[in-house]
Short mmCIF file of C-alpha atoms in Angstrom, two decimals:
data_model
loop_
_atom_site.label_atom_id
_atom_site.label_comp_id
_atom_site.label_asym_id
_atom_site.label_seq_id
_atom_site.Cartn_x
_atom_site.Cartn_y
_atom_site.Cartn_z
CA UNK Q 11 -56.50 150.19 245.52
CA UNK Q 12 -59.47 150.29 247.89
CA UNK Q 13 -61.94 146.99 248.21
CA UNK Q 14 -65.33 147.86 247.16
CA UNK Q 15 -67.34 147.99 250.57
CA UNK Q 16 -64.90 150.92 251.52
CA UNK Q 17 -65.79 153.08 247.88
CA UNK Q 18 -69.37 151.96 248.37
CA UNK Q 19 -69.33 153.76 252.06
CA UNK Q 20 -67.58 156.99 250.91
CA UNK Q 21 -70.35 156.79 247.73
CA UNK Q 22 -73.77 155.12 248.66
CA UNK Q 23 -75.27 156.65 245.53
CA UNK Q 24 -72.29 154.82 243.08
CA UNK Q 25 -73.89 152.56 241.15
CA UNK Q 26 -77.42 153.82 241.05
CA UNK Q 27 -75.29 156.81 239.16
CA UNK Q 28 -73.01 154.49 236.81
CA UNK Q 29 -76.37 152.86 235.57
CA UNK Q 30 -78.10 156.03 235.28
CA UNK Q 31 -75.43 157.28 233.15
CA UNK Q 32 -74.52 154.84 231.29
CA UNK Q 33 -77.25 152.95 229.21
CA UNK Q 34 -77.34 151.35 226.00
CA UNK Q 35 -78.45 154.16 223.64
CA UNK Q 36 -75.58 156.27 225.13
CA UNK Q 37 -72.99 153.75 224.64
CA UNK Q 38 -74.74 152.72 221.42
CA UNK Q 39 -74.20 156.41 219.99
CA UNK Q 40 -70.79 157.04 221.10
CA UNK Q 41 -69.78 153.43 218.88
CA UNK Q 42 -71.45 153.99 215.88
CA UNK Q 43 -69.56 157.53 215.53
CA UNK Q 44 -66.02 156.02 216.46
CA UNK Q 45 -66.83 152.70 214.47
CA UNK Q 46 -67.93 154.37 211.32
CA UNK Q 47 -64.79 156.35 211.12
CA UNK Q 48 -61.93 154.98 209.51
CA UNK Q 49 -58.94 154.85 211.35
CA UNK Q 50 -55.76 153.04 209.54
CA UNK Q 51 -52.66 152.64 212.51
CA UNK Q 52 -51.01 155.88 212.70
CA UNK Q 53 -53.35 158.03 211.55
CA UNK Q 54 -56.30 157.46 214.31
CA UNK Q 55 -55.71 160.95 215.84
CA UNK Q 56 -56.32 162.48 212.62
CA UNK Q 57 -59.45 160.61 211.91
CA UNK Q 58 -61.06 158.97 214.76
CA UNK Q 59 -59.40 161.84 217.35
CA UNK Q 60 -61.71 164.29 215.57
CA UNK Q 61 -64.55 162.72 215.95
CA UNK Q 62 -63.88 162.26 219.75
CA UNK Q 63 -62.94 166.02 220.18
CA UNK Q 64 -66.55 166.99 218.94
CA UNK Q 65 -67.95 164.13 221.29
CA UNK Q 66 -65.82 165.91 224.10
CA UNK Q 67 -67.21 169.37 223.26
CA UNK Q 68 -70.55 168.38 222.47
CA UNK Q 69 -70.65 166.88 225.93
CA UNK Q 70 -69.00 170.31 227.64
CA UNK Q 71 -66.47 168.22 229.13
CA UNK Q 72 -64.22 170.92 229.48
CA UNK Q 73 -65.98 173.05 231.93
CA UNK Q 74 -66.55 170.00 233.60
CA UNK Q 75 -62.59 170.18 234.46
CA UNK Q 76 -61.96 167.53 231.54
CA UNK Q 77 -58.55 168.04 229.32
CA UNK Q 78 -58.57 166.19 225.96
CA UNK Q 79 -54.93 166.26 224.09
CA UNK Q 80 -54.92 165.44 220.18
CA UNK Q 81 -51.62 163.87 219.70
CA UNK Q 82 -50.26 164.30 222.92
CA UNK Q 83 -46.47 164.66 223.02
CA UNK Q 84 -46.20 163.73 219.21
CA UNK Q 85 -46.95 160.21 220.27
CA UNK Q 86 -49.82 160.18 217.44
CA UNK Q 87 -51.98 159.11 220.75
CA UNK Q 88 -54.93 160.92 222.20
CA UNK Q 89 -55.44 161.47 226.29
CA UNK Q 90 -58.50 162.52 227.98
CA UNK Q 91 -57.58 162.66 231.57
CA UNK Q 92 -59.25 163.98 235.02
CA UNK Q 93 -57.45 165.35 237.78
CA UNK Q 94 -54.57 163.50 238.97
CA UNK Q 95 -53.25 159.84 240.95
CA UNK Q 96 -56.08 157.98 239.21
CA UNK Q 97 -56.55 154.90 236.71
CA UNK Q 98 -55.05 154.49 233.59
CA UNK Q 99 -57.16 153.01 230.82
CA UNK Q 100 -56.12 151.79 227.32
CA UNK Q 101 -57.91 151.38 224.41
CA UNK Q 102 -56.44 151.47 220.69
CA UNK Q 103 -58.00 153.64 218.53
CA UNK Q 104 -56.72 152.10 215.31
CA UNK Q 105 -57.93 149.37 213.48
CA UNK Q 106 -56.90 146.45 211.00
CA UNK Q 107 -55.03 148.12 208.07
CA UNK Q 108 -52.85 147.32 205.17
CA UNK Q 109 -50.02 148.86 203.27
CA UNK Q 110 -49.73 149.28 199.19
CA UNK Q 111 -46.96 147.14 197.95
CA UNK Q 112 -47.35 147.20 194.28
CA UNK Q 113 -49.50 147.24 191.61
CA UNK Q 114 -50.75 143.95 190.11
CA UNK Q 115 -52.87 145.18 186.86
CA UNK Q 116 -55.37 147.89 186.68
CA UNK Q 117 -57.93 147.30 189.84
CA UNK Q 118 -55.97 145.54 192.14
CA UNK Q 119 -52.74 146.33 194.39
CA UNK Q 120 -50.66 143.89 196.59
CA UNK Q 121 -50.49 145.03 199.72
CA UNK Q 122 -48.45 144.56 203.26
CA UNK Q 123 -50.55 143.69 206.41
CA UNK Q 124 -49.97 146.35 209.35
CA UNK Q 125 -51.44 143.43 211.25
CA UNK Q 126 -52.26 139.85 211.46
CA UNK Q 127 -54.34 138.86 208.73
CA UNK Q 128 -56.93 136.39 210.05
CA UNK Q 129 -59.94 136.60 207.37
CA UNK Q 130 -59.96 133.47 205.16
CA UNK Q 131 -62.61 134.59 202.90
CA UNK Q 132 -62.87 137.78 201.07
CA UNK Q 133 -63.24 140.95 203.19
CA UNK Q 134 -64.83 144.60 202.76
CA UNK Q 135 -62.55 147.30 203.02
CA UNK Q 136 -62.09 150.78 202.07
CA UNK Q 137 -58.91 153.02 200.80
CA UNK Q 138 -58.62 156.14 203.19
CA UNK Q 139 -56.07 159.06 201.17
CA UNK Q 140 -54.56 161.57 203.59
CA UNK Q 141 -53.78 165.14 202.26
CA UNK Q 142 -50.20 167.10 203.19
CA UNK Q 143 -52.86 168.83 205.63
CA UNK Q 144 -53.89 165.87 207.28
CA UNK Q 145 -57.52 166.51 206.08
CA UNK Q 146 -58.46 162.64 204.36
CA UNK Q 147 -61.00 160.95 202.72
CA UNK Q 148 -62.26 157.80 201.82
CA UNK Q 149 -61.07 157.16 197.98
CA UNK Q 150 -63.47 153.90 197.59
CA UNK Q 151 -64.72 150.81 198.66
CA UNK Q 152 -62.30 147.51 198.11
CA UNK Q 153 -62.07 143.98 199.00
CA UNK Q 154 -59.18 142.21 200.67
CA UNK Q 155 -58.66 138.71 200.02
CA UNK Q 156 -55.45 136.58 200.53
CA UNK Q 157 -54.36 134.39 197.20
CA UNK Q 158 -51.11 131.79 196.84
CA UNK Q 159 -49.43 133.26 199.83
CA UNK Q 160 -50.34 137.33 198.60
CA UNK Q 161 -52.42 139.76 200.22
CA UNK Q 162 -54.52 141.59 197.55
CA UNK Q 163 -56.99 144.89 197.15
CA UNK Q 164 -59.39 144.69 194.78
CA UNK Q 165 -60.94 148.00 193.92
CA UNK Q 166 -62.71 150.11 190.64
CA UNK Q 167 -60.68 149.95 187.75
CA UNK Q 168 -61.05 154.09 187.27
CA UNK Q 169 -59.48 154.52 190.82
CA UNK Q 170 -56.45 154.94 190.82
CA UNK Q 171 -54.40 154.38 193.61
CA UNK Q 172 -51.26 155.43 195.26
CA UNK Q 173 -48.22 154.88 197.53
CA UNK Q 174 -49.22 156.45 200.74
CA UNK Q 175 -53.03 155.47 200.90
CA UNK Q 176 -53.92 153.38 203.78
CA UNK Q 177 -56.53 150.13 203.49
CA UNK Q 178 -58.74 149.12 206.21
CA UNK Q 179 -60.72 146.49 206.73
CA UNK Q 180 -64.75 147.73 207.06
CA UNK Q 181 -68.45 147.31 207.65
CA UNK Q 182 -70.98 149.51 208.60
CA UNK Q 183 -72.13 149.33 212.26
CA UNK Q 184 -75.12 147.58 212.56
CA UNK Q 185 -77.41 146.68 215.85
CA UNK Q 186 -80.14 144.43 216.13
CA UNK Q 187 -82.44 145.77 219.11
CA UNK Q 188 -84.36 142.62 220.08
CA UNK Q 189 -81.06 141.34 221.00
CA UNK Q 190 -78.41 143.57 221.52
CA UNK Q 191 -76.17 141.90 219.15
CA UNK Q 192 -73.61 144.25 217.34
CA UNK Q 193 -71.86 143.87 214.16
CA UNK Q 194 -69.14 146.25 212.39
CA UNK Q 195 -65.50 147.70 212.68
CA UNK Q 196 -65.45 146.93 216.31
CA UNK Q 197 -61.28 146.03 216.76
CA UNK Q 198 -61.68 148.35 218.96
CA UNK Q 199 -63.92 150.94 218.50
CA UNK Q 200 -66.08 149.03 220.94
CA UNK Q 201 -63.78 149.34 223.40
CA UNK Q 202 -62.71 152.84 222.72
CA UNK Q 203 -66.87 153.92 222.94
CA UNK Q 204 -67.22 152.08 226.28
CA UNK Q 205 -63.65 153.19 227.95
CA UNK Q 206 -65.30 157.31 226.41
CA UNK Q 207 -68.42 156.79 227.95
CA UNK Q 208 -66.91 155.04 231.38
CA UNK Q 209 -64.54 158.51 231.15
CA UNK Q 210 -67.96 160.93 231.02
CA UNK Q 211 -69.47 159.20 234.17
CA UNK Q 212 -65.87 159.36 236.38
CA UNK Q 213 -66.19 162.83 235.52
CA UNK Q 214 -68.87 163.25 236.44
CA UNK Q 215 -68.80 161.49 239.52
CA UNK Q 216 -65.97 163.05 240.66
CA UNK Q 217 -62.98 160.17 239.99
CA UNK Q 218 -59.75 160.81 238.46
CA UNK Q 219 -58.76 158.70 235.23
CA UNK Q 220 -56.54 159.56 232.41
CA UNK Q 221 -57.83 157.28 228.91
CA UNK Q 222 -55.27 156.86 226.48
CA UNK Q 223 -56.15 156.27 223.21
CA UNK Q 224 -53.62 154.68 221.37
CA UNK Q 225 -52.79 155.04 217.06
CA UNK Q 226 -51.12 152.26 216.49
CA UNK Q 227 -52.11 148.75 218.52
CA UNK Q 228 -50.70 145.70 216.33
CA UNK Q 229 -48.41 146.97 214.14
CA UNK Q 230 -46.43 144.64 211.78
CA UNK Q 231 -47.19 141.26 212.03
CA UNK Q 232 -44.62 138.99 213.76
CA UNK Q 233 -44.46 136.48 216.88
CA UNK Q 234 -42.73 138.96 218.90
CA UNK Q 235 -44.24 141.43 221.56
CA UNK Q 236 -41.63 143.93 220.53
CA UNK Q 237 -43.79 144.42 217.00
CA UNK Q 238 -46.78 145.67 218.44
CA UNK Q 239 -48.53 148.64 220.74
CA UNK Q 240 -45.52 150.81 219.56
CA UNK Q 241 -48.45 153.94 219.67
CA UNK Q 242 -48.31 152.98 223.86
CA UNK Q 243 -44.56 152.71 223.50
CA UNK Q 244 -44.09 156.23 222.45
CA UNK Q 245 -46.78 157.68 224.98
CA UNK Q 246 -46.52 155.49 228.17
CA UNK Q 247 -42.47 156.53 227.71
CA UNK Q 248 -43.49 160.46 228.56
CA UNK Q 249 -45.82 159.63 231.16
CA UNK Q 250 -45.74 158.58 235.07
CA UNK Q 251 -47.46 155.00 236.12
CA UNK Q 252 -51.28 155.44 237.12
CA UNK Q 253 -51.66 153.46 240.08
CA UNK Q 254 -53.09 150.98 238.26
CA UNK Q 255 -53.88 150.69 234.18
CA UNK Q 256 -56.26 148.57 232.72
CA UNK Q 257 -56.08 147.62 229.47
CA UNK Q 258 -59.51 147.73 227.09
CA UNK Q 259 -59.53 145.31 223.88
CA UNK Q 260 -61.59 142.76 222.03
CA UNK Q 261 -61.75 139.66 224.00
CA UNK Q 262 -62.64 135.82 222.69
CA UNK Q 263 -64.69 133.16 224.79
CA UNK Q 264 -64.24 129.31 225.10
CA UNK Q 265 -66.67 127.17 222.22
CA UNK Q 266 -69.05 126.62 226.09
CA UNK Q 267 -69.66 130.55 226.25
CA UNK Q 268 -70.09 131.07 222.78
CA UNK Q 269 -72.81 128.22 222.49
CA UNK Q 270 -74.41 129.92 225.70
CA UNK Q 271 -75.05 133.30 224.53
CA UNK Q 272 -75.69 132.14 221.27
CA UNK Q 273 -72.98 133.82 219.39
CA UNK Q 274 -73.73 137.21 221.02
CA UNK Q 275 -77.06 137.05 220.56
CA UNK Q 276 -77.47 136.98 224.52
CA UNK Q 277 -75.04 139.72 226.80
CA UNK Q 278 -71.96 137.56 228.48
CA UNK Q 279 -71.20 140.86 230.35
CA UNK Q 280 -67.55 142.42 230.78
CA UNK Q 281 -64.60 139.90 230.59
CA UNK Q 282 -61.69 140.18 232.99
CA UNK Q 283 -58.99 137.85 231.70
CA UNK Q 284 -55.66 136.92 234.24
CA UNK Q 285 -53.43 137.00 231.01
CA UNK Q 286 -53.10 137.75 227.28
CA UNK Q 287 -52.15 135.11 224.30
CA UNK Q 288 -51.28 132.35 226.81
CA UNK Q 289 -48.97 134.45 228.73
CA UNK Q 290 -46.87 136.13 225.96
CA UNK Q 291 -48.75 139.45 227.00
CA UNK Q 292 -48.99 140.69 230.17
CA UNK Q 293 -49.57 138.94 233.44
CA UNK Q 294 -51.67 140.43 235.92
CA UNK Q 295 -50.36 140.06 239.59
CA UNK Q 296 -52.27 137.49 241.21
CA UNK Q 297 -53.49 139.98 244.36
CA UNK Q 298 -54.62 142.64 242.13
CA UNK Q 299 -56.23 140.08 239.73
CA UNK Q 300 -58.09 138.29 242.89
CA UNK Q 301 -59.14 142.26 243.89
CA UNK Q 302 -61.26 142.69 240.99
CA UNK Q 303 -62.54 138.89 240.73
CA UNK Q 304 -64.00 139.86 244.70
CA UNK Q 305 -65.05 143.58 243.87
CA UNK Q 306 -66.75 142.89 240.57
CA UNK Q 307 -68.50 139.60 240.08
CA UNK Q 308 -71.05 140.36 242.91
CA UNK Q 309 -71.99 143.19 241.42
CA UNK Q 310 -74.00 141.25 239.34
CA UNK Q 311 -76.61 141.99 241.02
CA UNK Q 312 -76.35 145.51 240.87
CA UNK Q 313 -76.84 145.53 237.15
CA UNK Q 314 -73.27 145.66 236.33
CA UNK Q 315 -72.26 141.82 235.02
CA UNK Q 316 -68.14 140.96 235.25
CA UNK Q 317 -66.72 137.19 234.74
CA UNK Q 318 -63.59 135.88 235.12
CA UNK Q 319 -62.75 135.08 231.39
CA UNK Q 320 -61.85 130.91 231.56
CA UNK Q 321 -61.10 128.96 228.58
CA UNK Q 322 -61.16 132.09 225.94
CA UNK Q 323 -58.48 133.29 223.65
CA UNK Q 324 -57.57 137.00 224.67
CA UNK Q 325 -55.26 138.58 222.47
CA UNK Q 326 -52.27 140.37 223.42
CA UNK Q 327 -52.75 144.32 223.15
CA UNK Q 328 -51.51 147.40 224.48
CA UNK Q 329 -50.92 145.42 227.55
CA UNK Q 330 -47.69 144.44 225.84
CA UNK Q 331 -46.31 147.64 226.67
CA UNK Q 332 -48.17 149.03 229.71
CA UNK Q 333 -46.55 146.07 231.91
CA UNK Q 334 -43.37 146.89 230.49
CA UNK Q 335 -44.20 150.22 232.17
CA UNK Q 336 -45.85 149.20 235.42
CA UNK Q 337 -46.64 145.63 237.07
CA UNK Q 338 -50.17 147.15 237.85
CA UNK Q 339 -51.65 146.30 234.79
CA UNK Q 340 -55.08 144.62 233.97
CA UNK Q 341 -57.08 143.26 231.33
CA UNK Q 342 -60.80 144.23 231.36
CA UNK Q 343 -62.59 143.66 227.94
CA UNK Q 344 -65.56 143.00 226.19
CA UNK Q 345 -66.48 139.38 224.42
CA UNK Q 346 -66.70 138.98 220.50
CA UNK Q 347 -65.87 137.50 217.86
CA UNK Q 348 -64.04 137.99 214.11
CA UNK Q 349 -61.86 140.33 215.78
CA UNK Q 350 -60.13 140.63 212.37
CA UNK Q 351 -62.84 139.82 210.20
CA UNK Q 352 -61.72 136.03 210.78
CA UNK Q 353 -64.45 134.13 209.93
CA UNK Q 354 -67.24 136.72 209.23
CA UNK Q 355 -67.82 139.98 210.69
CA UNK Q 356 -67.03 141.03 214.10
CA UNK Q 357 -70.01 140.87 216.64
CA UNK Q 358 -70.58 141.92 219.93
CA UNK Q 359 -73.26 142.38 222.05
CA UNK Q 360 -74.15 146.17 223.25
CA UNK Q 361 -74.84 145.29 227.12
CA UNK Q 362 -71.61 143.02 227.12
CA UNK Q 363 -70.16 147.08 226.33
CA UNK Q 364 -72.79 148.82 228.85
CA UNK Q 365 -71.04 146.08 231.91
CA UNK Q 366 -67.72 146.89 230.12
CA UNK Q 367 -67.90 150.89 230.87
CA UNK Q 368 -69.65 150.67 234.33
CA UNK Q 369 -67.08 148.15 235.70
CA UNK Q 370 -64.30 150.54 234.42
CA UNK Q 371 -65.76 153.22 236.42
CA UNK Q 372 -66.20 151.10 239.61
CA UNK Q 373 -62.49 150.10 238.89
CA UNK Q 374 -61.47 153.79 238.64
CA UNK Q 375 -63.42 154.77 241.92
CA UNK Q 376 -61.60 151.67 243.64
CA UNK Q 377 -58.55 153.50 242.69
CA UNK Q 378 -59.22 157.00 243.01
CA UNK Q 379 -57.09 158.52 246.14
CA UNK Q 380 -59.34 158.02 249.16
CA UNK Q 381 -60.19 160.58 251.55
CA UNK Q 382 -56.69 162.22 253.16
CA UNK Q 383 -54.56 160.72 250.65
CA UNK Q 384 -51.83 163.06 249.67
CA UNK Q 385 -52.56 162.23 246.17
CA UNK Q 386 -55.47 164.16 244.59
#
């Protein structure tokens, strides 16, 4: 990985470009499209993966030398990659979802978390029915809600529901503009719009990158690592190391940060955590970690904001597997909160996911080959 000063010789014109390209009203776009879809684990290809195909061709990506696979190697994942020998980014494309158990009485199902629960008040969601096809649609609006140790959907009497038909937990994006604060399905669509729109801008700068966008993040719920990011299991196992991956997911601050920007009401900027759920994630090596402290926080004042994430929760993701694949592995995220409709709904704030997507691409130009490298 090359230090910054070195990039920034070989590209004067870097970051003037990164903030040209990517801007709020891009980013904001690209979200509400992925965030609005439903995407239950292990079905995101079919869903979400469409939507991001008609991004890719509505962008001409492909005569811009981009390759998008749907489903690539039956791993139920998507890649968008760029030339060859650069960095690896992952970001889950599925979201919170549940399972039909059994019926309770007309109206309202059991059902088996294919996550961690974490709301402790009554949630939106909606029931997503998939056709032999793979064509789907949303069947209706529901509520989740936990009761004496059961997980429950509530839903219209006159629907009737079936084994098969996949629950999610859901709210419509929403964005206030006088602050930048974003509510909605953001686990991680959020990071999945900021790791697409960080992949447009290495294209078009010229920087290698392959994005993997993984179907099925969490998983069963359980204590153990082996439970989760099985989607990156089952593509990371057909695939070489990048030089160095970063992994893109939902991160939380320390009660200090969260008073400070005022509960997202005020842009943190991108987070860039050492670990993941007090070290039963991955680790990142200490000399790569202290790389991107020294590359990225002085950018700062180059309109692209990075800080060292002290004190917050960040939960384990895909970086579960990725370090089982490769000790090059890093955690670059965006700040929020509700990451599972804990508490209320998720938030974010949209220049928090504008420094998220240029630091990515300033990451992936630090690890594009250089110049004479036998790697292209």
């Amino acid at each position: 990985m090359r230090n910054i000063a070195s990039v920034l010789a070989d590209r004067p014109s870097l970051i003037d470009d990164i903030n040209r390209l990517v801007t709020p009203e891009s980013l904001l776009q690209v979200l509400r499209s992925v965030a609005d879809t439903p995407a239950p684990s292990g079905t995101s290809s079919l869903t979400r993966g469409a939507v991001i195909q008609s991004w890719f061709e509505s962008r001409q990506l492909e005569h811009a030398g981009a390759v998008l696979r749907r489903d690539a190697f039956e791993s139920g994942c998507d890649v968008l990659t760029n030339g060859e020998g650069g960095i690896g980014i992952l970001a889950h494309l599925d979201e919170v979802s549940y399972l039909l158990r059994e019926p309770v009485r007309p109206g309202l199902w059991q059902v088996t978390p294919y996550c961690y629960h974490l709301a402790e008040e009554p949630t939106p969601a909606r029931v997503v029915r998939f056709a032999p096809d793979g064509t789907w649609s949303v069947l209706c609006h529901a509520q989740i809600s936990l009761e004496e140790g059961q997980h429950l959907v509530s839903h219209p009497v006159e629907v009737e529901l079936r084994p098969g038909d996949r629950v999610v937990l859901a709210t419509p994006l929403a964005h206030d503009p006088d602050t930048g604060r974003v509510t909605g399905s953001l686990d991680n669509a959020a990071g999945v719009a900021a790791a697409l729109l960080a992949s447009e801008t290495m294209l078009r700068c010229g920087i290698a990158f392959s994005t993997y966008l993984t179907d099925e993040e969490e998983g069963p719920s359980g204590a153990a690592s082996q439970t989760i990011s099985r989607g990156a299991a089952r593509l990371l196992s057909r695939l070489d190391p990048a030089p160095l991956t970063v992994a893109v997911d939902i991160h939380g601050l320390s009660s200090v940060d969260l008073q400070r920007n005022d509960n997202f009401r005020r842009p943190w900027g991108a987070s860039l955590a050492e670990y993941s759920s007090r070290g039963k994630g991955s680790v990142a090596r200490p000399d790569i970690y202290a790389s991107l402290v020294q590359a990225l926080e002085p950018l700062s004042s180059k309109g692209i904001h990075v800080r060292a994430n002290v004190g917050g929760h960040v939960p384990r993701s895909d970086d579960v597997v990725a370090m089982l694949h490769s000790n090059r592995v890093v955690i670059l995220g965006y700040p929020g909160e509700n990451r599972h409709f804990d508490r209320g709904l998720p938030a974010t704030n949209l220049q928090d996911l504008v420094d998220l997507a240029r630091a990515l691409v300033v990451v992936g130009a630090m690890v594009h080959p250089s110049p004479g490298s036998d790697r292209s």
